[in-house]
Coordinates of C-alpha atoms in Angstrom, one line a residue:
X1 CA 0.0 0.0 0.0
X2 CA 1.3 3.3 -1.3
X3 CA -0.8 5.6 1.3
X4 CA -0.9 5.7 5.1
X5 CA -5.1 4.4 5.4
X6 CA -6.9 2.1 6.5
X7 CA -10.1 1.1 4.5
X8 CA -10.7 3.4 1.7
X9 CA -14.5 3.4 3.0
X10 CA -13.5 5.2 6.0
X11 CA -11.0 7.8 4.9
X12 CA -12.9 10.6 4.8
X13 CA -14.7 10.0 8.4
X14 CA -11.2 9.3 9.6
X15 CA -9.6 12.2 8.1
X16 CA -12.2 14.8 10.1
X17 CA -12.0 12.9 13.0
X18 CA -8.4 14.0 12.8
X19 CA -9.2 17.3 12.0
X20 CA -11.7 17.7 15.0
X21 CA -8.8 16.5 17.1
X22 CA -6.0 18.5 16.1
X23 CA -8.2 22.0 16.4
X24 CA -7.5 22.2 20.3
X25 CA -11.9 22.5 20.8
X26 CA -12.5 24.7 18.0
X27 CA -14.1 22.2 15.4
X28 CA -16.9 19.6 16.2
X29 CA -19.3 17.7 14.0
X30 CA -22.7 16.9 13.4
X31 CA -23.9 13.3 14.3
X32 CA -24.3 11.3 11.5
X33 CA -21.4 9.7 10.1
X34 CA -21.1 7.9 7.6
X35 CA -23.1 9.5 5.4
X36 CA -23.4 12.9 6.9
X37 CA -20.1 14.7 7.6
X38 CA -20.2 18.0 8.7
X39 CA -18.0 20.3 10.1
X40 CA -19.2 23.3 12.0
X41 CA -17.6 25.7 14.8
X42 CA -17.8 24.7 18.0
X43 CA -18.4 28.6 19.4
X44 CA -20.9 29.1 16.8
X45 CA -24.1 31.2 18.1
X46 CA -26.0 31.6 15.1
X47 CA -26.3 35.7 15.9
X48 CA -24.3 36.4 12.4
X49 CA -24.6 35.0 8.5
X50 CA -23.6 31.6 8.5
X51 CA -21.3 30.4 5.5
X52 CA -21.5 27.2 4.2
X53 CA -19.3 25.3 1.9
X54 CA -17.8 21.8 0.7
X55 CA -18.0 19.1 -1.7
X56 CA -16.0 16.3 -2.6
X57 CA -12.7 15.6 -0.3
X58 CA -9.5 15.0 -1.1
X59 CA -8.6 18.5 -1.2
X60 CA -7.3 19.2 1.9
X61 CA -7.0 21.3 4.3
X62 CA -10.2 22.6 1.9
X63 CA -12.8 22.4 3.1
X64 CA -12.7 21.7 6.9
X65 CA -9.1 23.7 7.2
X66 CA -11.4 26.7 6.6
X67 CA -14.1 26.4 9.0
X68 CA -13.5 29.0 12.0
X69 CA -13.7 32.4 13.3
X70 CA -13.8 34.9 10.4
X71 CA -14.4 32.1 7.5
X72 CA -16.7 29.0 6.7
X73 CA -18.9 28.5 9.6
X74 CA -19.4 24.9 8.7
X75 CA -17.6 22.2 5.7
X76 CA -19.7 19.5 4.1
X77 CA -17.9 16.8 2.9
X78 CA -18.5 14.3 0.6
X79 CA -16.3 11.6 -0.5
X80 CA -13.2 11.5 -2.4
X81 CA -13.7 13.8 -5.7
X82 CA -17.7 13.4 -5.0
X83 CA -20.4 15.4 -4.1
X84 CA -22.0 15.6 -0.6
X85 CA -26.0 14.2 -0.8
X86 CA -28.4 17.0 -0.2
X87 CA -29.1 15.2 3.4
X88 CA -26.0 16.2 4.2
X89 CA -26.0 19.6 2.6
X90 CA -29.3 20.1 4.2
X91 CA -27.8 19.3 7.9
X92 CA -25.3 21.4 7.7
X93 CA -27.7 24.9 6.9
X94 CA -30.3 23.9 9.3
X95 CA -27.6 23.2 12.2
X96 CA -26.0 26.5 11.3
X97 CA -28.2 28.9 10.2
X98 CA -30.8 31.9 12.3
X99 CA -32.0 34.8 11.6
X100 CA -29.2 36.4 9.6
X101 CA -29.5 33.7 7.0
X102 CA -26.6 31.3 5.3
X103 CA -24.4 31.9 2.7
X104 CA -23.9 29.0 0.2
X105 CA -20.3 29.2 -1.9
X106 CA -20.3 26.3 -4.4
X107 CA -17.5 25.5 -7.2
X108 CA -18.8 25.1 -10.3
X109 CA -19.0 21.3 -10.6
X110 CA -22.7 19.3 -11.8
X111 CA -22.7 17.5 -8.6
X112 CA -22.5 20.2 -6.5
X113 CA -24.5 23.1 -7.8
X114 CA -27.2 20.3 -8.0
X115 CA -26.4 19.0 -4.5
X116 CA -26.1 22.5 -2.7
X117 CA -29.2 23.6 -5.0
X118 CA -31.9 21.3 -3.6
X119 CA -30.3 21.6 -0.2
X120 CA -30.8 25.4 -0.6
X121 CA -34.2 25.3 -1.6
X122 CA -35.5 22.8 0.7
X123 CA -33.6 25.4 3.6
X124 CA -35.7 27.8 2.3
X125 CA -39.0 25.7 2.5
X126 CA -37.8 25.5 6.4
X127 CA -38.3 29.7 6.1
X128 CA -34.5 30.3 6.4
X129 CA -33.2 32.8 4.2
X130 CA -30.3 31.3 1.9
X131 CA -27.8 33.1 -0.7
X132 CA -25.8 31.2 -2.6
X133 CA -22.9 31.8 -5.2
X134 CA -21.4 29.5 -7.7
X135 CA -17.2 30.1 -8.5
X136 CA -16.1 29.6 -11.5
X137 CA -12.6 31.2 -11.2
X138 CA -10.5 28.3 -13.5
X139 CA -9.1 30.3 -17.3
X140 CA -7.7 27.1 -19.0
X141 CA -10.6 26.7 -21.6
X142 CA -11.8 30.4 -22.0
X143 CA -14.2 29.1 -24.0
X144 CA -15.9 26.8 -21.8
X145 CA -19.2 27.6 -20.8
X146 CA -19.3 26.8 -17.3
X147 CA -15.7 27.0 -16.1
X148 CA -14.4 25.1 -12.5
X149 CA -14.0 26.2 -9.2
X150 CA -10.4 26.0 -7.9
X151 CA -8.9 28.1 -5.1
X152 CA -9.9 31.0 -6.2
X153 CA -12.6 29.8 -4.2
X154 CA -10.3 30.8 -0.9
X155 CA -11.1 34.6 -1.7
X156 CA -14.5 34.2 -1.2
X157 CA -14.3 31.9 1.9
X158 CA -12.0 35.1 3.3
X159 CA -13.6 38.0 2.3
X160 CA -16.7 37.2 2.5
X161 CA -15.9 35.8 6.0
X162 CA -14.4 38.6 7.1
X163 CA -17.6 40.7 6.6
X164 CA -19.6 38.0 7.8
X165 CA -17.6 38.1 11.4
X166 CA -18.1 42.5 11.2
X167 CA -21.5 41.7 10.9
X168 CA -22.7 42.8 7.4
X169 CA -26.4 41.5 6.1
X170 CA -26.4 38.8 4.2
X171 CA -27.3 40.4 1.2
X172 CA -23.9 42.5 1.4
X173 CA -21.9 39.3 2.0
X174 CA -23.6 37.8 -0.8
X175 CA -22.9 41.1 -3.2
X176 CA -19.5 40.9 -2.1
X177 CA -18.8 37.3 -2.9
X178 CA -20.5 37.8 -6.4
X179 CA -18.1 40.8 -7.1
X180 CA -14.7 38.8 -5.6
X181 CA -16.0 35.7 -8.2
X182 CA -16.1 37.9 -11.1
X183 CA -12.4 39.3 -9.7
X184 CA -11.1 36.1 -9.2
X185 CA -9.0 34.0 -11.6
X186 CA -6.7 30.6 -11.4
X187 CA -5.1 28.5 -13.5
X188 CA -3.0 25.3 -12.8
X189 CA -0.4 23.0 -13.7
X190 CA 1.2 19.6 -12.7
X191 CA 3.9 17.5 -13.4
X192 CA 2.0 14.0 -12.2
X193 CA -1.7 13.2 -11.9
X194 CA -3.2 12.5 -8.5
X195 CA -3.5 9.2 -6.4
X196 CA -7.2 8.2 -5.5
X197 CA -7.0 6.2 -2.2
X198 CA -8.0 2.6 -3.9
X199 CA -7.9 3.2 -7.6
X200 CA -4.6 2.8 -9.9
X201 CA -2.9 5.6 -10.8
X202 CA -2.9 6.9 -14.3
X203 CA -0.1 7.8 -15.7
X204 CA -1.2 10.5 -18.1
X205 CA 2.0 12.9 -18.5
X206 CA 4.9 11.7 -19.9
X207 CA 8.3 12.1 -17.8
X208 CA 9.8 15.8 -19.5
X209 CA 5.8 17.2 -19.3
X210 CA 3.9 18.9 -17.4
X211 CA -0.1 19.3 -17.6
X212 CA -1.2 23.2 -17.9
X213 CA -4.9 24.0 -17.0
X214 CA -5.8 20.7 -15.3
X215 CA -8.3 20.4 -12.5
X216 CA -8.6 19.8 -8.8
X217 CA -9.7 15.9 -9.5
X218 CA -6.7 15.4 -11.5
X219 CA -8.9 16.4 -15.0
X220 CA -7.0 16.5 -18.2
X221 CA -5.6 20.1 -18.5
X222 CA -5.6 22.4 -21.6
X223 CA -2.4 21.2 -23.5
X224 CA 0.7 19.3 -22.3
X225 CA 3.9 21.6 -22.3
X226 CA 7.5 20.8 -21.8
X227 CA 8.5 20.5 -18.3
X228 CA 12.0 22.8 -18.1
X229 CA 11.8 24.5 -15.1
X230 CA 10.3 26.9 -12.6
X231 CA 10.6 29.7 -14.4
X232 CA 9.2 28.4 -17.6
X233 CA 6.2 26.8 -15.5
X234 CA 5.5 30.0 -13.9
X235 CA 5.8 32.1 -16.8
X236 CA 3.4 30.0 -18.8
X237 CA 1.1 30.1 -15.9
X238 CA 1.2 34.1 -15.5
X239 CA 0.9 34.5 -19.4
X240 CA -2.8 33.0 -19.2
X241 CA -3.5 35.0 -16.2
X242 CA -2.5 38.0 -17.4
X243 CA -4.5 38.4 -20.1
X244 CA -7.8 38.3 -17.9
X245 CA -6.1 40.7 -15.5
X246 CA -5.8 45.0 -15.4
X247 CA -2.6 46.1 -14.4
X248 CA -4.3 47.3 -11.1
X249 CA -3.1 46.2 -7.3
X250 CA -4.3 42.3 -7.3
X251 CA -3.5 39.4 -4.5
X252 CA -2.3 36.5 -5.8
X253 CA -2.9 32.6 -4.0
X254 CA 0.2 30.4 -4.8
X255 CA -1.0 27.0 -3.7
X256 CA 0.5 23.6 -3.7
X257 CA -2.0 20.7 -5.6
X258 CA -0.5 18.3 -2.9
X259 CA 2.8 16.8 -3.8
X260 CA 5.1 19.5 -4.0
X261 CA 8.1 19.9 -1.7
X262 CA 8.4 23.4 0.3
X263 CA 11.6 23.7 -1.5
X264 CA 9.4 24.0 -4.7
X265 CA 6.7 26.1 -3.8
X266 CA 9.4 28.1 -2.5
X267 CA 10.9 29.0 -5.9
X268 CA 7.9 29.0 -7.8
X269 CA 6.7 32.2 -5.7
X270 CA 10.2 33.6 -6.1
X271 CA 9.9 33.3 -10.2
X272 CA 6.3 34.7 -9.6
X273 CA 7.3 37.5 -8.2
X274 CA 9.8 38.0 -10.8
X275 CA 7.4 38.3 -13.5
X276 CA 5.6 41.0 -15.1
X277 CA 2.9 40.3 -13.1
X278 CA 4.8 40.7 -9.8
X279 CA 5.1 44.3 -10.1
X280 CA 1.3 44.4 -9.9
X281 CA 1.1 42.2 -6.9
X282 CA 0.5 44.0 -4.1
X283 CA -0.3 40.7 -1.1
X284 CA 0.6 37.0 -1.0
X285 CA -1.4 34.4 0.4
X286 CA 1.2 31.1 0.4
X287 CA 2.7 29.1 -0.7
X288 CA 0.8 26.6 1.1
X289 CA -1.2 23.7 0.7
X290 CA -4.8 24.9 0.3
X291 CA -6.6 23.4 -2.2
X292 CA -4.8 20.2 -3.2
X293 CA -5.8 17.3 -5.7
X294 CA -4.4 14.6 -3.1
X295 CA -0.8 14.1 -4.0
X296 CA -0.9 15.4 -7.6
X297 CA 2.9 17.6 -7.9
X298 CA 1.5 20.1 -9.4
X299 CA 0.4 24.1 -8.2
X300 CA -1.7 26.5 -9.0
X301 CA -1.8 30.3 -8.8
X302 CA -5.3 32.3 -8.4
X303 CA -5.0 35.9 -8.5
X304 CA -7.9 38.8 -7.6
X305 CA -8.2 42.3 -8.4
X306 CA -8.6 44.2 -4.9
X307 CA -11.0 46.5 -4.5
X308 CA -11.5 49.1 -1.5
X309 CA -11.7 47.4 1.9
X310 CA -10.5 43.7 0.7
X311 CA -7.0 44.0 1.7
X312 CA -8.1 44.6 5.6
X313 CA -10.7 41.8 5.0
X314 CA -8.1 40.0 3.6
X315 CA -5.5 40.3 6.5
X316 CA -8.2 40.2 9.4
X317 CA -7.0 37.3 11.2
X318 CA -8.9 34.2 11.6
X319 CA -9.0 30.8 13.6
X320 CA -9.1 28.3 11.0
X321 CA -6.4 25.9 10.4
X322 CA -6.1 26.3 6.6
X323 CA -5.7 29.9 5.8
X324 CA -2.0 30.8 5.8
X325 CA -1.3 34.5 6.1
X326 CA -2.1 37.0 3.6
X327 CA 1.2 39.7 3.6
X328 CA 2.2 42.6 1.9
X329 CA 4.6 41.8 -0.7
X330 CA 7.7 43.5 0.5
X331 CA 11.2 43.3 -0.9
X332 CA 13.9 43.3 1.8
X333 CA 17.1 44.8 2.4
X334 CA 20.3 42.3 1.7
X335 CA 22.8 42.6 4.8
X336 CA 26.2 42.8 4.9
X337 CA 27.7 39.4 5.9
X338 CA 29.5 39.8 9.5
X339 CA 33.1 40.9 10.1
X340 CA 35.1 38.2 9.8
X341 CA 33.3 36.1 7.5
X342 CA 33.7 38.4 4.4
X343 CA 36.7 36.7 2.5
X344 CA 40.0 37.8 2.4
X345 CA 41.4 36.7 -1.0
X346 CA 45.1 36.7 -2.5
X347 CA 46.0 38.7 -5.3
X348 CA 44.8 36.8 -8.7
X349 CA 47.6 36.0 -10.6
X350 CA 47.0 34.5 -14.2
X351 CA 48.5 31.2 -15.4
X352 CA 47.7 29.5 -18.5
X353 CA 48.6 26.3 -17.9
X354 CA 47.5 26.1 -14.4
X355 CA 43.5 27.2 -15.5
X356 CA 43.2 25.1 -18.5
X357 CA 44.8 21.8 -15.6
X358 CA 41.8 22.9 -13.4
X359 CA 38.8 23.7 -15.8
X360 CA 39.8 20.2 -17.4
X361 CA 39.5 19.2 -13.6
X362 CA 36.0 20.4 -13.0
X363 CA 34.7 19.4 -16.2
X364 CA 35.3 15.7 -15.7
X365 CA 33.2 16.1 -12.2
X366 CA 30.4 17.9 -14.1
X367 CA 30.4 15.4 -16.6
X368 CA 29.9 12.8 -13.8
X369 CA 26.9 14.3 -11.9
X370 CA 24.4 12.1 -13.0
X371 CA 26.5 9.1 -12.9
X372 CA 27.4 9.9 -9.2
X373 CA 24.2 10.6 -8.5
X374 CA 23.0 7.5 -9.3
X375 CA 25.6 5.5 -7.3
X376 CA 24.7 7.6 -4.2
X377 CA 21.0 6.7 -4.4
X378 CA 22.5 3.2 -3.7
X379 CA 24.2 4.7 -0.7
X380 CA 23.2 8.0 0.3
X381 CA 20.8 10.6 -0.3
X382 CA 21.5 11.1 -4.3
X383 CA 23.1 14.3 -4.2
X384 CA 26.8 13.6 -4.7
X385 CA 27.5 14.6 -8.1
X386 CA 25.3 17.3 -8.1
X387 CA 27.4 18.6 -4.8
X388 CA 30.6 18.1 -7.1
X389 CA 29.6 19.8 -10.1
X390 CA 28.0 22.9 -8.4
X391 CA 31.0 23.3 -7.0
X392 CA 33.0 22.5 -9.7
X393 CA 30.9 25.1 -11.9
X394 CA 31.3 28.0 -9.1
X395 CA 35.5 27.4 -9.1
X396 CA 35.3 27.9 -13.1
X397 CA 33.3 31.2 -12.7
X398 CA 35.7 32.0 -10.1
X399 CA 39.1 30.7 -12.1
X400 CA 40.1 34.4 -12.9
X401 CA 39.9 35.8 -9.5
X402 CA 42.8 32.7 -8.0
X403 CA 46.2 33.0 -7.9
X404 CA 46.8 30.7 -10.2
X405 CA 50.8 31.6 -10.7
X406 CA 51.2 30.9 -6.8
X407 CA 50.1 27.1 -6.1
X408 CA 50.8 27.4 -2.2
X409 CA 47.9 30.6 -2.5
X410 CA 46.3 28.5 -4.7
X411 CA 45.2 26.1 -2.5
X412 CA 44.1 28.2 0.1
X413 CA 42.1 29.7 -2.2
X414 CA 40.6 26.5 -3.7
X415 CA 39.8 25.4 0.3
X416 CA 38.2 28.9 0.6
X417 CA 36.0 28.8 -2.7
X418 CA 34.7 25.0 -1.7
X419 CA 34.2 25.8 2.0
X420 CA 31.5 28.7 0.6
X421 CA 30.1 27.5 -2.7
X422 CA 30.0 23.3 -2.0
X423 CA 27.5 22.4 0.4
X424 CA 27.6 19.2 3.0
X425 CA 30.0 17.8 5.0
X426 CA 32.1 17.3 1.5
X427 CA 32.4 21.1 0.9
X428 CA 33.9 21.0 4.7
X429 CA 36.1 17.9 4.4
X430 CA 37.8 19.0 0.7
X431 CA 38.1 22.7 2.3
X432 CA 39.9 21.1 5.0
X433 CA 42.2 19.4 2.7
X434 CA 42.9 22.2 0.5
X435 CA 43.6 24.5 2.6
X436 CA 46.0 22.2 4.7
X437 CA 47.6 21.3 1.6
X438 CA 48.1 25.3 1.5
X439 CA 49.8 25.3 4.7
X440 CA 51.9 22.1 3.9
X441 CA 53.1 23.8 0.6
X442 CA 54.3 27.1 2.7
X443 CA 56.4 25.4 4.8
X444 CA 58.7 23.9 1.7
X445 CA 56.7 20.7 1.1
X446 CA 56.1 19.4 -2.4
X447 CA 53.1 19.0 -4.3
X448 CA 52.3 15.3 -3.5
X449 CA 53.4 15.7 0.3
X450 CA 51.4 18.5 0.6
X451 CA 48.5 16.8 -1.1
X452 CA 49.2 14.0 2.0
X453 CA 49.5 16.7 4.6
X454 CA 45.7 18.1 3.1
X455 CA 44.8 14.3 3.6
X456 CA 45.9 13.5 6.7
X457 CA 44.1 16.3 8.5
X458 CA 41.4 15.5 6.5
X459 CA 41.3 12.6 8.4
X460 CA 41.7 13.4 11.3
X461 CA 38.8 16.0 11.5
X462 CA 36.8 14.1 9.7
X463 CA 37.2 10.6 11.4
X464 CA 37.6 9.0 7.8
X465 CA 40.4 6.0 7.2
X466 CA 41.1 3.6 4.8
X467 CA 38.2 0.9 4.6
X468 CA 35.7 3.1 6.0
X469 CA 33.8 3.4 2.0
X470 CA 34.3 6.9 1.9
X471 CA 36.8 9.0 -0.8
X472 CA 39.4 8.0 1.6
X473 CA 39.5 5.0 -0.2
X474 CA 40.3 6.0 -3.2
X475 CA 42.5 9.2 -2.4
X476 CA 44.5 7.5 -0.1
X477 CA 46.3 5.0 -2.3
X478 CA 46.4 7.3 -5.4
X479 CA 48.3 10.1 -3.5
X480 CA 50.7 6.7 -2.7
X481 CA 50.7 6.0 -6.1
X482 CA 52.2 9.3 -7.3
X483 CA 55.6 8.5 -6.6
X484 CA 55.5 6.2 -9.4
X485 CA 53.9 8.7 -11.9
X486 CA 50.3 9.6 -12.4
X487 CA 49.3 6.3 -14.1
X488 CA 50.4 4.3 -10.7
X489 CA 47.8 6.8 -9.2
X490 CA 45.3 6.3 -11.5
X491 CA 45.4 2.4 -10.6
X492 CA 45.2 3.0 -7.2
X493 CA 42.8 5.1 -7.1
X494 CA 40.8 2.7 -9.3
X495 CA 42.0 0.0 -7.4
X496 CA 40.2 1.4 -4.3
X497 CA 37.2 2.8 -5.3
X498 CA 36.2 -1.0 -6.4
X499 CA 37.1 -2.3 -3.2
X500 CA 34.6 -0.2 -1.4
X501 CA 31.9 -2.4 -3.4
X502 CA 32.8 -5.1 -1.6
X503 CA 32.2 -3.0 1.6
X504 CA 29.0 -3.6 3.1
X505 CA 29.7 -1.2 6.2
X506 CA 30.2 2.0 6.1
X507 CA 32.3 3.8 9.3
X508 CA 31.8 7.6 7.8
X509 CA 29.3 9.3 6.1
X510 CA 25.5 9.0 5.5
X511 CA 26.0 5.5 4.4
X512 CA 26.3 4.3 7.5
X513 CA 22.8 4.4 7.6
X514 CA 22.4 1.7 4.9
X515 CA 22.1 -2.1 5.4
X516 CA 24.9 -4.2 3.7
X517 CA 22.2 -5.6 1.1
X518 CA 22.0 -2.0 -0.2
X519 CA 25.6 -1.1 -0.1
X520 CA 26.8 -4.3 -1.4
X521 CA 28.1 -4.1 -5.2
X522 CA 28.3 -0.3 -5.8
X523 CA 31.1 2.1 -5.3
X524 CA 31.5 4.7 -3.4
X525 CA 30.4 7.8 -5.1
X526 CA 33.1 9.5 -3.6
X527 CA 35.7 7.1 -4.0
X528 CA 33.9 6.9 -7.5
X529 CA 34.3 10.5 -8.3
X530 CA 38.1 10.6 -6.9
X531 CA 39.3 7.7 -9.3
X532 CA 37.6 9.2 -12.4
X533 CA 39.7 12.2 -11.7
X534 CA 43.0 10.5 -11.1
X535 CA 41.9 8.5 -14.6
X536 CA 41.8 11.8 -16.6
X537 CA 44.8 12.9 -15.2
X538 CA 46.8 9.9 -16.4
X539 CA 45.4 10.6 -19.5

């Protein structure tokens, strides 16, 4: 099982049982499960305009995430991807709604304008006064009649929340959420479809796409686009919402369809920001996870013109679990980096010879990324090679700058460079080296006993020795080896990084975490990368 449930019958009824629990007494439920599943505030009084929302789950945190003080007053949810029943609909206005009346906010889907439709006017038959608004904020297909609901669906929940909790009528709630619909568009796009708990996956978009314009139940999108970045993505994505947008002050929702990493939603706001349409933006809600498609790694970015009054509506805080903050989008100040940590650098000093030996150098490593990589997702946590050539690329942008005519400079330099630009305990351990091997070379030693000085208090910060499956491996016996020319290295160096295949412990680094079966039969990627480079050398 791919997903951390029990019976697919019961995920949904699980899932707000959770909820309910994790809201320290601020969320209950009505009594009904399993076919009636609604969440309501547990301080609710019924003095003020109820608002009511929902549908299918499997988007969360919507909808329960958004019931609390200054949103939803209560969530119905149906199951996964489908429509609550009217019952349950139904329950939910009745247990909610008095005097003031209820506000019904409904994504544009059949099942639930016909769901929350009936339930509406059967409320109604009761003598309670019901509005209700259908959103319809999705661009993909601009010629679609009846476009979807996505999380532009938020900015209704908020605003009209907001004014909801100040106390305005229901019928200036309701105008208000009619005018932040008609405001209000998203668009998405995804580089996977979505998992439904007990159904196989489909595997719609090819590895090198990504899906633009697809929906929040893991719908086909608009077209199928290559897949080369962040800033591509993004820039597709603002192109489409640009053209259905004034160049007024507008917030803009960044939200994360479920299976993106923090570390992506992170730089897709950056390259948002960064866009045309970013000098427009005037507040950010996100990134976050708001309205998700279960695990689909995709986003989607909903942006709304403001009008008077929405940004304090907007920023009026609230109880409910869901709603990240909304900010002003603020550009800070860069600060100087503390005395003492600013470099100190020797003069640069050109030399030929010396910058084509080290470019040569780094290129072999950048070359090997993927390759190294791939050994340390045997081992490790796959990052090796990339670690490598990052750094190898910053010390080629940097070449000019070293002293290349002074080699005892030079490796001070080289330790300095890697100690800043390579991250990891490698970026430590070959500063280490480097720059001992700087200190070594002052003294009188030669290159190769300088090299062994580097590598000796290498080792002994580091805790690395031979037979530990680390670069030591390899390093070790090539330095050895150049005594008897750079070929001996080469085979020593070769020589060891096999031998740490037929390691299945490892003393040093994250491999120790490993089991034997895992490490058993693959190199060390950093005994891996060491020999490569010894190889080229003899070459």
């Amino acid at each position: 099982m791919k997903q951390f449930i029990n019976n697919k019958e019961d995920i949904v009824t699980e899932a707000i049982d959770g909820t309910i629990a994790a809201s320290g007494g601020a969320l209950t439920r009505l009594d009904g499960y399993p076919h009636i599943r609604v969440v309501v505030r547990s301080d609710w009084d019924k003095s003020k305009v109820a608002l009511v929302s929902g549908g299918g789950s499997g988007h969360e945190p919507a909808h329960a995430g958004f019931v609390g003080k200054g949103m939803l007053t209560a969530a119905v949810c149906g199951d996964v991807f489908a429509s609550p029943s009217v019952d349950a609909v139904l329950a939910g206005i009745l247990a909610v709604t008095g005097p003031a009346g209820c506000l019904l906010i409904v994504k544009n889907y059949t099942g639930d304008r016909l769901n929350f439709g009936l339930a509406a006017e059967r409320a109604r038959a009761f003598g309670h006064k019901v509005s209700i608004v259908i959103v319809d904020d999705d661009i993909a297909l601009p010629d679609l009649p009846q476009a979807r609901g996505l999380a532009g669906t938020l900015f209704v929940h908020k605003i009209a929340g907001a004014m909801a909790e100040n106390g305005a009528n229901l019928a200036a709630c309701t105008l208000a959420a009619e005018r932040v619909i008609k405001a209000s568009h998203s668009i998405g796009m995804s580089l996977d479809t979505c998992t439904v708990p007990g159904s196989l996956k489909e595997d719609r978009i090819p590895i090198g796409m990504a899906e633009l314009g697809l929906g929040i139940h893991g719908e086909a999108g608009v077209e199928q686009v290559a897949s080369i970045g962040a800033k591509n993505a993004m820039a597709q994505v603002v192109e489409r919402l640009s053209a259905n947008m004034p160049k007024t002050p507008h917030v803009a929702l960044v939200n994360n369809l479920g299976g993106s990493s923090v570390l992506e939603m992170s730089v897709l706001t950056k390259e948002l920001l960064d866009t045309p349409m970013g000098e427009h933006l005037k507040l950010l809600v996100g990134p976050d996870a708001m309205m998700t498609a279960l695990d689909m790694h995709g986003f989607s970015v909903s942006v709304m013109e403001l009008s008077n009054g929405d940004e304090a509506l907007l920023k009026q805080p609230v109880n409910a679990p869901g709603w990240p903050e909304c900010i002003s989008v603020q550009y800070a100040d860069i600060l100087p980096l503390p005395d003492g940590l600013s470099p100190i650098r020797a003069p640069a000093s050109p030399h030929p010879a010396t910058k084509a030996f080290l470019t040569e150098c780094c290129e072999v490593l950048i070359a090997s990324e993927q390759d190294l990589n791939l050994l340390d997702a045997k081992s490790g946590d796959g990052d090796t090679g990339s670690t490598l050539a990052s750094a190898a690329r910053a010390l080629i942008e940097a070449m000019d700058t070293l002293p290349l005519a002074d080699h005892t400079q030079l490796y001070r330099a080289m330790g300095l460079e890697l100690s800043q630009t390579m991250g990891g305990s490698s970026g430590v351990l070959l500063a280490i080296f480097f720059a001992a091997a700087g200190d070594a070379s002052s003294s009188g030693m030669p290159m190769r006993e300088a090299l062994r000085a580097g590598l000796d208090r290498m080792r002994q910060i580091g805790g690395a020795n031979p037979g530990d499956r680390t670069m030591v491996d390899a390093l070790a016996p090539a330095l050895e080896g150049m005594k008897d020319g750079m070929q001996s290295a080469a085979d020593a160096a070769r020589a060891g990084a096999n031998y740490t295949a037929t390691l299945t412990q490892a003393k040093a680094g994250r491999a120790t975490y490993i089991n034997a079966e895992q490490l058993d039969g693959h190199i060390d990627p950093g005994a891996e990368a060491v020999a490569r480079l010894f190889e080229h050398l003899a070459r």
